[in-house]
Amino acid sequence: DAGVIQSPRHEVTEMGQEVTLRCKPISGHDYLFWYRQTMMRGLELLIYFNNNVPIDDSGMPEDRFSAKMPNASFSTLKIQPSEPRDSAVYFCASSSQGGGTYGYTFGSGTRLTVV
Amino acid sequence: AQSVAQPEDQVNVAEGNPLTVKCTYSVSGNPYLFWYVQYPNRGLQFLLKYITGDNLVKGSYGFEAEFNKSQTSFHLKKPSALVSDSALYFCAVRDYYGGATNKLIFGTGTLLAVQP
């Protein structure tokens, strides 16, 4: 398996533009997590899905952020409109049932810069 | 609420010396504890976990962690550090909310710097 695949690796966009981050979890994993990492706030859980259904979105910072998982092999995190303070590295992770027992597999992340 | 604390932002150690990266936890119920490592420009990688059983857990790359219930600690250790161990290390605990969840709560991370 190629692991968790995120695209793009880097994204530079202007303030006010829409940004879409993509994630392909490991086949067979039924949990998917979106995290954001910054120097100031560390690693923050934004939202997670189980069997494509959002379970906890309490970490989504604002209505500008939305996430979807239309099927078991694909998820998106969208920011509209983007702001400079959204600049961060966004990670996607997946795990199997009992993932809290066996750990997550993380993607390599998308480094977002909003100018 | 479940939480973990990593009291050191950075740990410096000479190559060949033993290393310890500290983590303390606060949980209700039985703790499920984890260590992850993050190399530059990479995602986090699973190192090891404690669920139950032996208090000394062995993981990847020669790392091990000792679970200490009385001190509520889960320190990461390695007998002999390598320069290639230099990375950011995260401790994590499984969250509980009315019951066990699959959500992990991460610490703030500790930067390990191994000098040659």
PDB file of C-alpha atoms in Angstrom, chain A residues 9-10 31 33 35 37 42-43 45 48 50 56 58 89 91 95-109 111, chain B residues 32-34 36 38-46 49-51 88 90 93-95 97 100-108:
ATOM      1  CA  ARG A   9       2.231  18.892  -1.237  1.00  0.00           C
ATOM      2  CA  HIS A  10       2.493  22.659  -1.360  1.00  0.00           C
ATOM      3  CA  TYR A  31     -11.392   6.280  10.135  1.00  0.00           C
ATOM      4  CA  PHE A  33      -8.671  12.456  10.453  1.00  0.00           C
ATOM      5  CA  TYR A  35      -5.087  17.775  11.505  1.00  0.00           C
ATOM      6  CA  GLN A  37       0.013  21.893  12.507  1.00  0.00           C
ATOM      7  CA  GLY A  42       0.952  22.630  17.598  1.00  0.00           C
ATOM      8  CA  LEU A  43      -1.084  19.741  16.218  1.00  0.00           C
ATOM      9  CA  LEU A  45      -7.532  17.869  15.235  1.00  0.00           C
ATOM     10  CA  TYR A  48     -12.680  13.062  11.826  1.00  0.00           C
ATOM     11  CA  ASN A  50     -15.921   7.025  10.561  1.00  0.00           C
ATOM     12  CA  ASP A  56     -16.469  15.129  15.530  1.00  0.00           C
ATOM     13  CA  SER A  58     -15.532  20.501  16.996  1.00  0.00           C
ATOM     14  CA  VAL A  89       0.668  22.244   7.369  1.00  0.00           C
ATOM     15  CA  PHE A  91      -2.219  16.443   7.684  1.00  0.00           C
ATOM     16  CA  SER A  95      -6.763   4.132  10.854  1.00  0.00           C
ATOM     17  CA  SER A  96      -8.647   0.887  11.006  1.00  0.00           C
ATOM     18  CA  GLN A  97     -11.391  -0.016  13.468  1.00  0.00           C
ATOM     19  CA  GLY A  98      -9.867   0.331  16.891  1.00  0.00           C
ATOM     20  CA  GLY A  99      -7.462   2.829  15.446  1.00  0.00           C
ATOM     21  CA  GLY A 100      -6.985   4.237  18.874  1.00  0.00           C
ATOM     22  CA  THR A 101      -5.462   0.858  19.643  1.00  0.00           C
ATOM     23  CA  TYR A 102      -3.203   0.468  16.665  1.00  0.00           C
ATOM     24  CA  GLY A 103      -2.346   4.045  15.884  1.00  0.00           C
ATOM     25  CA  TYR A 104      -2.800   6.265  12.894  1.00  0.00           C
ATOM     26  CA  THR A 105      -1.011   6.398   9.563  1.00  0.00           C
ATOM     27  CA  PHE A 106      -0.293   9.976   8.528  1.00  0.00           C
ATOM     28  CA  GLY A 107       0.153  11.442   5.097  1.00  0.00           C
ATOM     29  CA  SER A 108       3.083  13.705   4.271  1.00  0.00           C
ATOM     30  CA  GLY A 109       0.956  16.804   4.620  1.00  0.00           C
ATOM     31  CA  ARG A 111       1.923  23.021   3.328  1.00  0.00           C
TER      32      ARG A 111
ATOM     33  CA  TYR B  32      -3.968   4.058  25.828  1.00  0.00           C
ATOM     34  CA  LEU B  33      -0.686   5.847  25.180  1.00  0.00           C
ATOM     35  CA  PHE B  34       1.351   6.359  22.040  1.00  0.00           C
ATOM     36  CA  TYR B  36       5.012   9.269  17.296  1.00  0.00           C
ATOM     37  CA  GLN B  38       8.050  13.478  12.884  1.00  0.00           C
ATOM     38  CA  TYR B  39      11.040  14.015  10.632  1.00  0.00           C
ATOM     39  CA  PRO B  40      11.398  17.324   8.763  1.00  0.00           C
ATOM     40  CA  ASN B  41       8.788  17.841   6.052  1.00  0.00           C
ATOM     41  CA  ARG B  42       7.150  14.518   6.831  1.00  0.00           C
ATOM     42  CA  GLY B  43       4.012  13.297   8.541  1.00  0.00           C
ATOM     43  CA  LEU B  44       4.013  11.672  11.951  1.00  0.00           C
ATOM     44  CA  GLN B  45       5.119   8.060  12.168  1.00  0.00           C
ATOM     45  CA  PHE B  46       3.937   5.582  14.796  1.00  0.00           C
ATOM     46  CA  LYS B  49       1.962   2.081  22.058  1.00  0.00           C
ATOM     47  CA  TYR B  50       0.932   0.985  25.512  1.00  0.00           C
ATOM     48  CA  ILE B  51      -2.467  -0.645  25.967  1.00  0.00           C
ATOM     49  CA  LEU B  88      10.180  15.986  16.717  1.00  0.00           C
ATOM     50  CA  PHE B  90       4.920  13.492  20.113  1.00  0.00           C
ATOM     51  CA  VAL B  93      -3.387   9.504  24.505  1.00  0.00           C
ATOM     52  CA  ARG B  94      -6.642   8.014  23.334  1.00  0.00           C
ATOM     53  CA  ASP B  95      -9.589  10.221  24.148  1.00  0.00           C
ATOM     54  CA  TYR B  97     -16.004  10.790  25.822  1.00  0.00           C
ATOM     55  CA  ALA B 100     -13.487   5.113  24.311  1.00  0.00           C
ATOM     56  CA  THR B 101     -13.115   6.958  21.041  1.00  0.00           C
ATOM     57  CA  ASN B 102     -10.622   6.682  18.247  1.00  0.00           C
ATOM     58  CA  LYS B 103      -9.534  10.263  18.689  1.00  0.00           C
ATOM     59  CA  LEU B 104      -5.953  10.810  19.804  1.00  0.00           C
ATOM     60  CA  ILE B 105      -4.929  13.814  21.883  1.00  0.00           C
ATOM     61  CA  PHE B 106      -1.370  14.854  21.086  1.00  0.00           C
ATOM     62  CA  GLY B 107       1.157  16.634  23.245  1.00  0.00           C
ATOM     63  CA  THR B 108       2.990  19.740  22.114  1.00  0.00           C
TER      64      THR B 108
END
